[in-house]
mmCIF file with all atom_site columns, C-alpha atoms in Angstrom:
data_model
loop_
_atom_site.group_PDB
_atom_site.id
_atom_site.type_symbol
_atom_site.label_atom_id
_atom_site.label_alt_id
_atom_site.label_comp_id
_atom_site.label_asym_id
_atom_site.label_entity_id
_atom_site.label_seq_id
_atom_site.pdbx_PDB_ins_code
_atom_site.Cartn_x
_atom_site.Cartn_y
_atom_site.Cartn_z
_atom_site.occupancy
_atom_site.B_iso_or_equiv
_atom_site.pdbx_formal_charge
_atom_site.auth_seq_id
_atom_site.auth_comp_id
_atom_site.auth_asym_id
_atom_site.auth_atom_id
_atom_site.pdbx_PDB_model_num
ATOM 1   C CA . UNK A 1 1   ? 37.674 -151.185 2.056  1.00 47.00 ? 1   UNK A CA 1
ATOM 2   C CA . UNK A 1 2   ? 38.099 -152.813 5.452  1.00 46.00 ? 2   UNK A CA 1
ATOM 3   C CA . UNK A 1 3   ? 36.142 -151.970 8.596  1.00 45.00 ? 3   UNK A CA 1
ATOM 4   C CA . UNK A 1 4   ? 38.881 -149.701 10.014 1.00 49.00 ? 4   UNK A CA 1
ATOM 5   C CA . UNK A 1 5   ? 38.925 -147.525 6.907  1.00 49.00 ? 5   UNK A CA 1
ATOM 6   C CA . UNK A 1 6   ? 35.127 -147.302 6.881  1.00 42.00 ? 6   UNK A CA 1
ATOM 7   C CA . UNK A 1 7   ? 35.037 -146.251 10.536 1.00 46.00 ? 7   UNK A CA 1
ATOM 8   C CA . UNK A 1 8   ? 37.812 -143.713 9.947  1.00 48.00 ? 8   UNK A CA 1
ATOM 9   C CA . UNK A 1 9   ? 35.953 -142.207 6.998  1.00 49.00 ? 9   UNK A CA 1
ATOM 10  C CA . UNK A 1 10  ? 32.749 -141.987 9.017  1.00 48.00 ? 10  UNK A CA 1
ATOM 11  C CA . UNK A 1 11  ? 34.598 -140.184 11.824 1.00 54.00 ? 11  UNK A CA 1
ATOM 12  C CA . UNK A 1 12  ? 36.033 -137.705 9.330  1.00 55.00 ? 12  UNK A CA 1
ATOM 13  C CA . UNK A 1 13  ? 32.578 -137.151 7.823  1.00 59.00 ? 13  UNK A CA 1
ATOM 14  C CA . UNK A 1 14  ? 31.126 -136.537 11.266 1.00 76.00 ? 14  UNK A CA 1
ATOM 15  C CA . UNK A 1 15  ? 33.902 -134.090 12.147 1.00 81.00 ? 15  UNK A CA 1
ATOM 16  C CA . UNK A 1 16  ? 33.334 -132.007 9.024  1.00 82.00 ? 16  UNK A CA 1
ATOM 17  C CA . UNK A 1 17  ? 29.550 -132.078 9.444  1.00 86.00 ? 17  UNK A CA 1
ATOM 18  C CA . UNK A 1 18  ? 29.885 -131.068 13.083 1.00 89.00 ? 18  UNK A CA 1
ATOM 19  C CA . UNK A 1 19  ? 32.275 -128.226 12.230 1.00 88.00 ? 19  UNK A CA 1
ATOM 20  C CA . UNK A 1 20  ? 29.902 -127.018 9.512  1.00 89.00 ? 20  UNK A CA 1
ATOM 21  C CA . UNK A 1 21  ? 26.976 -127.108 11.950 1.00 90.00 ? 21  UNK A CA 1
ATOM 22  C CA . UNK A 1 22  ? 28.856 -125.365 14.780 1.00 90.00 ? 22  UNK A CA 1
ATOM 23  C CA . UNK A 1 23  ? 30.152 -122.625 12.490 1.00 92.00 ? 23  UNK A CA 1
ATOM 24  C CA . UNK A 1 24  ? 26.608 -122.049 11.214 1.00 92.00 ? 24  UNK A CA 1
ATOM 25  C CA . UNK A 1 25  ? 25.310 -121.586 14.757 1.00 92.00 ? 25  UNK A CA 1
ATOM 26  C CA . UNK A 1 26  ? 28.130 -119.176 15.585 1.00 93.00 ? 26  UNK A CA 1
ATOM 27  C CA . UNK A 1 27  ? 27.567 -117.204 12.386 1.00 93.00 ? 27  UNK A CA 1
ATOM 28  C CA . UNK A 1 28  ? 23.869 -116.654 13.123 1.00 93.00 ? 28  UNK A CA 1
ATOM 29  C CA . UNK A 1 29  ? 24.654 -115.715 16.736 1.00 93.00 ? 29  UNK A CA 1
ATOM 30  C CA . UNK A 1 30  ? 27.235 -113.164 15.588 1.00 94.00 ? 30  UNK A CA 1
ATOM 31  C CA . UNK A 1 31  ? 24.821 -111.606 13.107 1.00 94.00 ? 31  UNK A CA 1
ATOM 32  C CA . UNK A 1 32  ? 22.232 -111.290 15.869 1.00 94.00 ? 32  UNK A CA 1
ATOM 33  C CA . UNK A 1 33  ? 24.837 -109.764 18.217 1.00 94.00 ? 33  UNK A CA 1
ATOM 34  C CA . UNK A 1 34  ? 25.648 -107.214 15.537 1.00 94.00 ? 34  UNK A CA 1
ATOM 35  C CA . UNK A 1 35  ? 21.973 -106.255 15.151 1.00 95.00 ? 35  UNK A CA 1
ATOM 36  C CA . UNK A 1 36  ? 21.469 -106.135 18.927 1.00 94.00 ? 36  UNK A CA 1
ATOM 37  C CA . UNK A 1 37  ? 24.409 -103.787 19.460 1.00 94.00 ? 37  UNK A CA 1
ATOM 38  C CA . UNK A 1 38  ? 23.314 -101.659 16.511 1.00 95.00 ? 38  UNK A CA 1
ATOM 39  C CA . UNK A 1 39  ? 19.924 -101.189 18.194 1.00 94.00 ? 39  UNK A CA 1
ATOM 40  C CA . UNK A 1 40  ? 21.746 -100.311 21.426 1.00 93.00 ? 40  UNK A CA 1
ATOM 41  C CA . UNK A 1 41  ? 23.718 -97.683  19.543 1.00 93.00 ? 41  UNK A CA 1
ATOM 42  C CA . UNK A 1 42  ? 20.635 -96.077  17.968 1.00 94.00 ? 42  UNK A CA 1
ATOM 43  C CA . UNK A 1 43  ? 18.536 -96.190  21.147 1.00 93.00 ? 43  UNK A CA 1
ATOM 44  C CA . UNK A 1 44  ? 21.303 -94.853  23.398 1.00 91.00 ? 44  UNK A CA 1
ATOM 45  C CA . UNK A 1 45  ? 22.061 -91.951  21.050 1.00 91.00 ? 45  UNK A CA 1
ATOM 46  C CA . UNK A 1 46  ? 18.377 -91.168  20.537 1.00 93.00 ? 46  UNK A CA 1
ATOM 47  C CA . UNK A 1 47  ? 17.643 -91.245  24.270 1.00 91.00 ? 47  UNK A CA 1
ATOM 48  C CA . UNK A 1 48  ? 20.690 -89.035  24.904 1.00 90.00 ? 48  UNK A CA 1
ATOM 49  C CA . UNK A 1 49  ? 19.411 -86.497  22.371 1.00 91.00 ? 49  UNK A CA 1
ATOM 50  C CA . UNK A 1 50  ? 15.895 -86.550  23.870 1.00 92.00 ? 50  UNK A CA 1
ATOM 51  C CA . UNK A 1 51  ? 17.134 -86.104  27.447 1.00 91.00 ? 51  UNK A CA 1
ATOM 52  C CA . UNK A 1 52  ? 19.555 -83.316  26.478 1.00 90.00 ? 52  UNK A CA 1
ATOM 53  C CA . UNK A 1 53  ? 16.830 -81.563  24.462 1.00 92.00 ? 53  UNK A CA 1
ATOM 54  C CA . UNK A 1 54  ? 14.383 -81.899  27.364 1.00 91.00 ? 54  UNK A CA 1
ATOM 55  C CA . UNK A 1 55  ? 16.918 -80.399  29.780 1.00 91.00 ? 55  UNK A CA 1
ATOM 56  C CA . UNK A 1 56  ? 17.479 -77.403  27.517 1.00 91.00 ? 56  UNK A CA 1
ATOM 57  C CA . UNK A 1 57  ? 13.753 -76.819  27.023 1.00 92.00 ? 57  UNK A CA 1
ATOM 58  C CA . UNK A 1 58  ? 13.020 -77.182  30.741 1.00 90.00 ? 58  UNK A CA 1
ATOM 59  C CA . UNK A 1 59  ? 15.792 -74.773  31.670 1.00 90.00 ? 59  UNK A CA 1
ATOM 60  C CA . UNK A 1 60  ? 14.746 -72.126  29.124 1.00 92.00 ? 60  UNK A CA 1
ATOM 61  C CA . UNK A 1 61  ? 11.040 -72.474  29.926 1.00 90.00 ? 61  UNK A CA 1
ATOM 62  C CA . UNK A 1 62  ? 11.519 -72.104  33.692 1.00 89.00 ? 62  UNK A CA 1
ATOM 63  C CA . UNK A 1 63  ? 13.527 -68.927  33.091 1.00 89.00 ? 63  UNK A CA 1
ATOM 64  C CA . UNK A 1 64  ? 10.973 -67.435  30.708 1.00 89.00 ? 64  UNK A CA 1
ATOM 65  C CA . UNK A 1 65  ? 7.932  -68.330  32.816 1.00 87.00 ? 65  UNK A CA 1
ATOM 66  C CA . UNK A 1 66  ? 9.540  -67.855  36.235 1.00 85.00 ? 66  UNK A CA 1
ATOM 67  C CA . UNK A 1 67  ? 6.501  -65.858  37.423 1.00 85.00 ? 67  UNK A CA 1
ATOM 68  C CA . UNK A 1 68  ? 4.032  -68.505  36.294 1.00 87.00 ? 68  UNK A CA 1
ATOM 69  C CA . UNK A 1 69  ? 2.005  -70.017  39.146 1.00 87.00 ? 69  UNK A CA 1
ATOM 70  C CA . UNK A 1 70  ? 2.715  -73.571  37.989 1.00 88.00 ? 70  UNK A CA 1
ATOM 71  C CA . UNK A 1 71  ? 6.481  -72.952  37.882 1.00 88.00 ? 71  UNK A CA 1
ATOM 72  C CA . UNK A 1 72  ? 6.437  -71.301  41.304 1.00 88.00 ? 72  UNK A CA 1
ATOM 73  C CA . UNK A 1 73  ? 4.374  -74.116  42.849 1.00 88.00 ? 73  UNK A CA 1
ATOM 74  C CA . UNK A 1 74  ? 6.375  -76.999  41.394 1.00 89.00 ? 74  UNK A CA 1
ATOM 75  C CA . UNK A 1 75  ? 9.811  -75.339  41.295 1.00 87.00 ? 75  UNK A CA 1
ATOM 76  C CA . UNK A 1 76  ? 11.406 -77.930  43.576 1.00 89.00 ? 76  UNK A CA 1
ATOM 77  C CA . UNK A 1 77  ? 9.907  -80.840  41.612 1.00 88.00 ? 77  UNK A CA 1
ATOM 78  C CA . UNK A 1 78  ? 11.095 -79.372  38.312 1.00 88.00 ? 78  UNK A CA 1
ATOM 79  C CA . UNK A 1 79  ? 14.610 -78.816  39.702 1.00 89.00 ? 79  UNK A CA 1
ATOM 80  C CA . UNK A 1 80  ? 14.674 -82.382  41.019 1.00 91.00 ? 80  UNK A CA 1
ATOM 81  C CA . UNK A 1 81  ? 13.549 -83.702  37.630 1.00 88.00 ? 81  UNK A CA 1
ATOM 82  C CA . UNK A 1 82  ? 16.251 -81.713  35.857 1.00 89.00 ? 82  UNK A CA 1
ATOM 83  C CA . UNK A 1 83  ? 18.862 -83.087  38.255 1.00 90.00 ? 83  UNK A CA 1
ATOM 84  C CA . UNK A 1 84  ? 17.684 -86.660  37.619 1.00 87.00 ? 84  UNK A CA 1
ATOM 85  C CA . UNK A 1 85  ? 17.739 -86.072  33.857 1.00 86.00 ? 85  UNK A CA 1
ATOM 86  C CA . UNK A 1 86  ? 21.279 -84.684  34.113 1.00 88.00 ? 86  UNK A CA 1
ATOM 87  C CA . UNK A 1 87  ? 22.315 -87.891  35.881 1.00 88.00 ? 87  UNK A CA 1
ATOM 88  C CA . UNK A 1 88  ? 20.621 -89.955  33.143 1.00 82.00 ? 88  UNK A CA 1
ATOM 89  C CA . UNK A 1 89  ? 22.529 -87.964  30.515 1.00 85.00 ? 89  UNK A CA 1
ATOM 90  C CA . UNK A 1 90  ? 25.829 -88.617  32.290 1.00 87.00 ? 90  UNK A CA 1
ATOM 91  C CA . UNK A 1 91  ? 25.103 -92.345  32.689 1.00 85.00 ? 91  UNK A CA 1
ATOM 92  C CA . UNK A 1 92  ? 24.070 -92.778  29.047 1.00 82.00 ? 92  UNK A CA 1
ATOM 93  C CA . UNK A 1 93  ? 27.161 -90.876  27.871 1.00 86.00 ? 93  UNK A CA 1
ATOM 94  C CA . UNK A 1 94  ? 29.430 -93.143  29.920 1.00 87.00 ? 94  UNK A CA 1
ATOM 95  C CA . UNK A 1 95  ? 27.677 -96.284  28.629 1.00 82.00 ? 95  UNK A CA 1
ATOM 96  C CA . UNK A 1 96  ? 27.956 -95.163  25.001 1.00 81.00 ? 96  UNK A CA 1
ATOM 97  C CA . UNK A 1 97  ? 31.641 -94.247  25.290 1.00 82.00 ? 97  UNK A CA 1
ATOM 98  C CA . UNK A 1 98  ? 32.604 -97.352  27.296 1.00 85.00 ? 98  UNK A CA 1
ATOM 99  C CA . UNK A 1 99  ? 30.640 -100.001 25.389 1.00 85.00 ? 99  UNK A CA 1
ATOM 100 C CA . UNK A 1 100 ? 31.284 -98.536  21.930 1.00 88.00 ? 100 UNK A CA 1
ATOM 101 C CA . UNK A 1 101 ? 28.217 -100.232 20.464 1.00 92.00 ? 101 UNK A CA 1
ATOM 102 C CA . UNK A 1 102 ? 28.886 -99.171  16.869 1.00 91.00 ? 102 UNK A CA 1
ATOM 103 C CA . UNK A 1 103 ? 32.439 -100.559 16.813 1.00 91.00 ? 103 UNK A CA 1
ATOM 104 C CA . UNK A 1 104 ? 31.519 -103.850 18.482 1.00 92.00 ? 104 UNK A CA 1
ATOM 105 C CA . UNK A 1 105 ? 28.522 -104.263 16.193 1.00 93.00 ? 105 UNK A CA 1
ATOM 106 C CA . UNK A 1 106 ? 30.833 -103.947 13.194 1.00 94.00 ? 106 UNK A CA 1
ATOM 107 C CA . UNK A 1 107 ? 33.261 -106.471 14.738 1.00 92.00 ? 107 UNK A CA 1
ATOM 108 C CA . UNK A 1 108 ? 30.503 -109.062 15.156 1.00 93.00 ? 108 UNK A CA 1
ATOM 109 C CA . UNK A 1 109 ? 29.310 -108.453 11.597 1.00 94.00 ? 109 UNK A CA 1
ATOM 110 C CA . UNK A 1 110 ? 32.826 -108.947 10.229 1.00 94.00 ? 110 UNK A CA 1
ATOM 111 C CA . UNK A 1 111 ? 33.254 -112.099 12.317 1.00 93.00 ? 111 UNK A CA 1
ATOM 112 C CA . UNK A 1 112 ? 30.003 -113.514 10.934 1.00 94.00 ? 112 UNK A CA 1
ATOM 113 C CA . UNK A 1 113 ? 31.097 -112.719 7.370  1.00 94.00 ? 113 UNK A CA 1
ATOM 114 C CA . UNK A 1 114 ? 34.475 -114.407 7.909  1.00 94.00 ? 114 UNK A CA 1
ATOM 115 C CA . UNK A 1 115 ? 32.771 -117.528 9.289  1.00 94.00 ? 115 UNK A CA 1
ATOM 116 C CA . UNK A 1 116 ? 30.354 -117.518 6.351  1.00 94.00 ? 116 UNK A CA 1
ATOM 117 C CA . UNK A 1 117 ? 33.283 -117.410 3.897  1.00 93.00 ? 117 UNK A CA 1
ATOM 118 C CA . UNK A 1 118 ? 34.876 -120.316 5.780  1.00 92.00 ? 118 UNK A CA 1
ATOM 119 C CA . UNK A 1 119 ? 31.642 -122.330 5.521  1.00 91.00 ? 119 UNK A CA 1
ATOM 120 C CA . UNK A 1 120 ? 31.556 -121.696 1.771  1.00 90.00 ? 120 UNK A CA 1
ATOM 121 C CA . UNK A 1 121 ? 35.043 -123.215 1.516  1.00 87.00 ? 121 UNK A CA 1
ATOM 122 C CA . UNK A 1 122 ? 34.024 -126.135 3.695  1.00 86.00 ? 122 UNK A CA 1
ATOM 123 C CA . UNK A 1 123 ? 30.764 -126.954 1.885  1.00 85.00 ? 123 UNK A CA 1
ATOM 124 C CA . UNK A 1 124 ? 32.286 -128.686 -1.201 1.00 81.00 ? 124 UNK A CA 1
ATOM 125 C CA . UNK A 1 125 ? 34.150 -131.127 1.044  1.00 78.00 ? 125 UNK A CA 1
ATOM 126 C CA . UNK A 1 126 ? 30.948 -132.326 2.719  1.00 77.00 ? 126 UNK A CA 1
ATOM 127 C CA . UNK A 1 127 ? 29.735 -134.165 -0.388 1.00 70.00 ? 127 UNK A CA 1
ATOM 128 C CA . UNK A 1 128 ? 33.058 -135.206 -1.876 1.00 64.00 ? 128 UNK A CA 1
ATOM 129 C CA . UNK A 1 129 ? 35.283 -138.232 -1.398 1.00 60.00 ? 129 UNK A CA 1
ATOM 130 C CA . UNK A 1 130 ? 38.442 -136.292 -0.587 1.00 57.00 ? 130 UNK A CA 1
ATOM 131 C CA . UNK A 1 131 ? 37.674 -135.859 3.100  1.00 53.00 ? 131 UNK A CA 1
ATOM 132 C CA . UNK A 1 132 ? 40.716 -136.275 5.247  1.00 60.00 ? 132 UNK A CA 1
ATOM 133 C CA . UNK A 1 133 ? 42.120 -135.179 8.567  1.00 67.00 ? 133 UNK A CA 1
ATOM 134 C CA . UNK A 1 134 ? 44.254 -132.463 6.940  1.00 72.00 ? 134 UNK A CA 1
ATOM 135 C CA . UNK A 1 135 ? 41.209 -130.657 5.549  1.00 78.00 ? 135 UNK A CA 1
ATOM 136 C CA . UNK A 1 136 ? 39.402 -130.785 8.873  1.00 79.00 ? 136 UNK A CA 1
ATOM 137 C CA . UNK A 1 137 ? 42.502 -129.620 10.785 1.00 83.00 ? 137 UNK A CA 1
ATOM 138 C CA . UNK A 1 138 ? 43.146 -126.737 8.392  1.00 86.00 ? 138 UNK A CA 1
ATOM 139 C CA . UNK A 1 139 ? 39.587 -125.392 8.420  1.00 86.00 ? 139 UNK A CA 1
ATOM 140 C CA . UNK A 1 140 ? 39.177 -125.999 12.154 1.00 87.00 ? 140 UNK A CA 1
ATOM 141 C CA . UNK A 1 141 ? 42.337 -123.985 12.885 1.00 89.00 ? 141 UNK A CA 1
ATOM 142 C CA . UNK A 1 142 ? 41.049 -121.102 10.740 1.00 90.00 ? 142 UNK A CA 1
ATOM 143 C CA . UNK A 1 143 ? 37.697 -121.240 12.552 1.00 90.00 ? 143 UNK A CA 1
ATOM 144 C CA . UNK A 1 144 ? 39.325 -121.165 15.997 1.00 90.00 ? 144 UNK A CA 1
ATOM 145 C CA . UNK A 1 145 ? 41.581 -118.315 14.877 1.00 90.00 ? 145 UNK A CA 1
ATOM 146 C CA . UNK A 1 146 ? 38.532 -116.272 13.828 1.00 89.00 ? 146 UNK A CA 1
ATOM 147 C CA . UNK A 1 147 ? 36.901 -116.878 17.208 1.00 88.00 ? 147 UNK A CA 1
ATOM 148 C CA . UNK A 1 148 ? 40.039 -115.937 19.140 1.00 87.00 ? 148 UNK A CA 1
ATOM 149 C CA . UNK A 1 149 ? 40.410 -112.621 17.290 1.00 80.00 ? 149 UNK A CA 1
ATOM 150 C CA . UNK A 1 150 ? 36.905 -111.368 17.991 1.00 75.00 ? 150 UNK A CA 1
ATOM 151 C CA . UNK A 1 151 ? 34.327 -110.884 20.724 1.00 78.00 ? 151 UNK A CA 1
ATOM 152 C CA . UNK A 1 152 ? 32.151 -113.625 22.180 1.00 83.00 ? 152 UNK A CA 1
ATOM 153 C CA . UNK A 1 153 ? 28.419 -113.287 21.646 1.00 85.00 ? 153 UNK A CA 1
ATOM 154 C CA . UNK A 1 154 ? 25.934 -113.428 24.519 1.00 89.00 ? 154 UNK A CA 1
ATOM 155 C CA . UNK A 1 155 ? 23.857 -116.480 25.368 1.00 90.00 ? 155 UNK A CA 1
ATOM 156 C CA . UNK A 1 156 ? 20.671 -114.600 24.435 1.00 91.00 ? 156 UNK A CA 1
ATOM 157 C CA . UNK A 1 157 ? 22.019 -114.149 20.890 1.00 93.00 ? 157 UNK A CA 1
ATOM 158 C CA . UNK A 1 158 ? 22.469 -117.894 20.575 1.00 91.00 ? 158 UNK A CA 1
ATOM 159 C CA . UNK A 1 159 ? 19.013 -118.617 21.993 1.00 91.00 ? 159 UNK A CA 1
ATOM 160 C CA . UNK A 1 160 ? 17.166 -116.228 19.673 1.00 92.00 ? 160 UNK A CA 1
ATOM 161 C CA . UNK A 1 161 ? 19.077 -116.900 16.454 1.00 89.00 ? 161 UNK A CA 1
ATOM 162 C CA . UNK A 1 162 ? 19.049 -120.703 16.778 1.00 87.00 ? 162 UNK A CA 1
ATOM 163 C CA . UNK A 1 163 ? 15.727 -121.340 18.519 1.00 87.00 ? 163 UNK A CA 1
ATOM 164 C CA . UNK A 1 164 ? 13.435 -123.649 16.511 1.00 85.00 ? 164 UNK A CA 1
ATOM 165 C CA . UNK A 1 165 ? 10.361 -123.048 18.675 1.00 88.00 ? 165 UNK A CA 1
ATOM 166 C CA . UNK A 1 166 ? 8.511  -119.834 17.729 1.00 89.00 ? 166 UNK A CA 1
ATOM 167 C CA . UNK A 1 167 ? 6.972  -119.647 21.207 1.00 91.00 ? 167 UNK A CA 1
ATOM 168 C CA . UNK A 1 168 ? 10.368 -119.805 22.949 1.00 91.00 ? 168 UNK A CA 1
ATOM 169 C CA . UNK A 1 169 ? 11.834 -117.337 20.458 1.00 91.00 ? 169 UNK A CA 1
ATOM 170 C CA . UNK A 1 170 ? 9.110  -114.808 21.328 1.00 93.00 ? 170 UNK A CA 1
ATOM 171 C CA . UNK A 1 171 ? 9.854  -115.301 25.038 1.00 94.00 ? 171 UNK A CA 1
ATOM 172 C CA . UNK A 1 172 ? 13.572 -114.739 24.457 1.00 93.00 ? 172 UNK A CA 1
ATOM 173 C CA . UNK A 1 173 ? 12.862 -111.586 22.441 1.00 94.00 ? 173 UNK A CA 1
ATOM 174 C CA . UNK A 1 174 ? 10.614 -110.262 25.231 1.00 94.00 ? 174 UNK A CA 1
ATOM 175 C CA . UNK A 1 175 ? 13.402 -111.001 27.720 1.00 93.00 ? 175 UNK A CA 1
ATOM 176 C CA . UNK A 1 176 ? 15.901 -109.163 25.513 1.00 93.00 ? 176 UNK A CA 1
ATOM 177 C CA . UNK A 1 177 ? 13.599 -106.150 25.194 1.00 94.00 ? 177 UNK A CA 1
ATOM 178 C CA . UNK A 1 178 ? 12.889 -105.997 28.938 1.00 93.00 ? 178 UNK A CA 1
ATOM 179 C CA . UNK A 1 179 ? 16.528 -106.304 30.025 1.00 91.00 ? 179 UNK A CA 1
ATOM 180 C CA . UNK A 1 180 ? 18.346 -104.309 27.349 1.00 91.00 ? 180 UNK A CA 1
ATOM 181 C CA . UNK A 1 181 ? 15.999 -102.028 25.395 1.00 93.00 ? 181 UNK A CA 1
ATOM 182 C CA . UNK A 1 182 ? 13.302 -101.018 27.887 1.00 93.00 ? 182 UNK A CA 1
ATOM 183 C CA . UNK A 1 183 ? 15.551 -98.687  29.976 1.00 89.00 ? 183 UNK A CA 1
ATOM 184 C CA . UNK A 1 184 ? 16.050 -96.502  26.880 1.00 91.00 ? 184 UNK A CA 1
ATOM 185 C CA . UNK A 1 185 ? 12.314 -96.466  26.169 1.00 93.00 ? 185 UNK A CA 1
ATOM 186 C CA . UNK A 1 186 ? 11.612 -95.585  29.805 1.00 91.00 ? 186 UNK A CA 1
ATOM 187 C CA . UNK A 1 187 ? 14.033 -92.643  29.735 1.00 89.00 ? 187 UNK A CA 1
ATOM 188 C CA . UNK A 1 188 ? 12.595 -91.321  26.453 1.00 92.00 ? 188 UNK A CA 1
ATOM 189 C CA . UNK A 1 189 ? 8.980  -91.615  27.632 1.00 92.00 ? 189 UNK A CA 1
ATOM 190 C CA . UNK A 1 190 ? 9.810  -90.054  31.011 1.00 90.00 ? 190 UNK A CA 1
ATOM 191 C CA . UNK A 1 191 ? 11.497 -87.062  29.366 1.00 90.00 ? 191 UNK A CA 1
ATOM 192 C CA . UNK A 1 192 ? 8.595  -86.521  26.957 1.00 92.00 ? 192 UNK A CA 1
ATOM 193 C CA . UNK A 1 193 ? 6.066  -86.903  29.783 1.00 92.00 ? 193 UNK A CA 1
ATOM 194 C CA . UNK A 1 194 ? 7.828  -84.296  31.948 1.00 90.00 ? 194 UNK A CA 1
ATOM 195 C CA . UNK A 1 195 ? 7.884  -81.828  29.070 1.00 90.00 ? 195 UNK A CA 1
ATOM 196 C CA . UNK A 1 196 ? 4.217  -82.441  28.310 1.00 91.00 ? 196 UNK A CA 1
ATOM 197 C CA . UNK A 1 197 ? 3.161  -82.010  31.951 1.00 90.00 ? 197 UNK A CA 1
ATOM 198 C CA . UNK A 1 198 ? 5.138  -78.807  32.322 1.00 90.00 ? 198 UNK A CA 1
ATOM 199 C CA . UNK A 1 199 ? 3.743  -77.231  29.151 1.00 89.00 ? 199 UNK A CA 1
ATOM 200 C CA . UNK A 1 200 ? 0.243  -78.313  30.089 1.00 90.00 ? 200 UNK A CA 1
ATOM 201 C CA . UNK A 1 201 ? 0.645  -76.828  33.578 1.00 89.00 ? 201 UNK A CA 1
ATOM 202 C CA . UNK A 1 202 ? 2.006  -73.547  32.245 1.00 87.00 ? 202 UNK A CA 1
ATOM 203 C CA . UNK A 1 203 ? -0.693 -73.311  29.579 1.00 86.00 ? 203 UNK A CA 1
ATOM 204 C CA . UNK A 1 204 ? -3.465 -74.090  32.089 1.00 87.00 ? 204 UNK A CA 1
ATOM 205 C CA . UNK A 1 205 ? -2.312 -71.453  34.580 1.00 85.00 ? 205 UNK A CA 1
ATOM 206 C CA . UNK A 1 206 ? -1.855 -68.860  31.820 1.00 78.00 ? 206 UNK A CA 1
ATOM 207 C CA . UNK A 1 207 ? -5.374 -69.484  30.527 1.00 78.00 ? 207 UNK A CA 1
ATOM 208 C CA . UNK A 1 208 ? -6.789 -69.381  34.063 1.00 71.00 ? 208 UNK A CA 1
ATOM 209 C CA . UNK A 1 209 ? -5.014 -66.096  34.715 1.00 61.00 ? 209 UNK A CA 1
ATOM 210 C CA . UNK A 1 210 ? -6.401 -64.526  31.540 1.00 54.00 ? 210 UNK A CA 1
ATOM 211 C CA . UNK A 1 211 ? -9.955 -65.628  32.431 1.00 51.00 ? 211 UNK A CA 1
ATOM 212 C CA . UNK A 1 212 ? -9.639 -64.234  35.940 1.00 48.00 ? 212 UNK A CA 1
#
């Protein structure tokens, strides 16, 4: 085997190895995108349920205890809170319907599975002697076709799923939580806090009235 053939074979080996590596990175990023969007779907629906439930309870309670001293004193604040919660409900509903987290999560999962199947087909060629340009071209075209038919994952998905440093991975996960998940948690906690404060205020004034 002359030098040209050796160099050509090495280039082909490098191409296949590089394709195998790149497809592995994309697969892990797609799986993480699927999980991220699935969490978005659960959190958005759960927060929507909590806010809607809180609105119903607040509305019914203010009508039942309309003569309560706490309700009379903080009527404007309660009405303002209910208005803000109604806006939150509308915003969350629009986000859920527009982003379609469940559907996109399934698309990323299917994309990752397709890439994984492609990598299984590619793996035998990495350690064999039948590497040639045709094999690389065929599998590369399939890989590009898969990418063109699906969504593109976010940079944060790549960083978390392919980060080798545990410290950096924790930082990326904190960043993901703060930017994407915390708003849902804030809405849920705010709704529960408003309900708790209102019930506590009503109960306190009722008890005080009975004592007096």
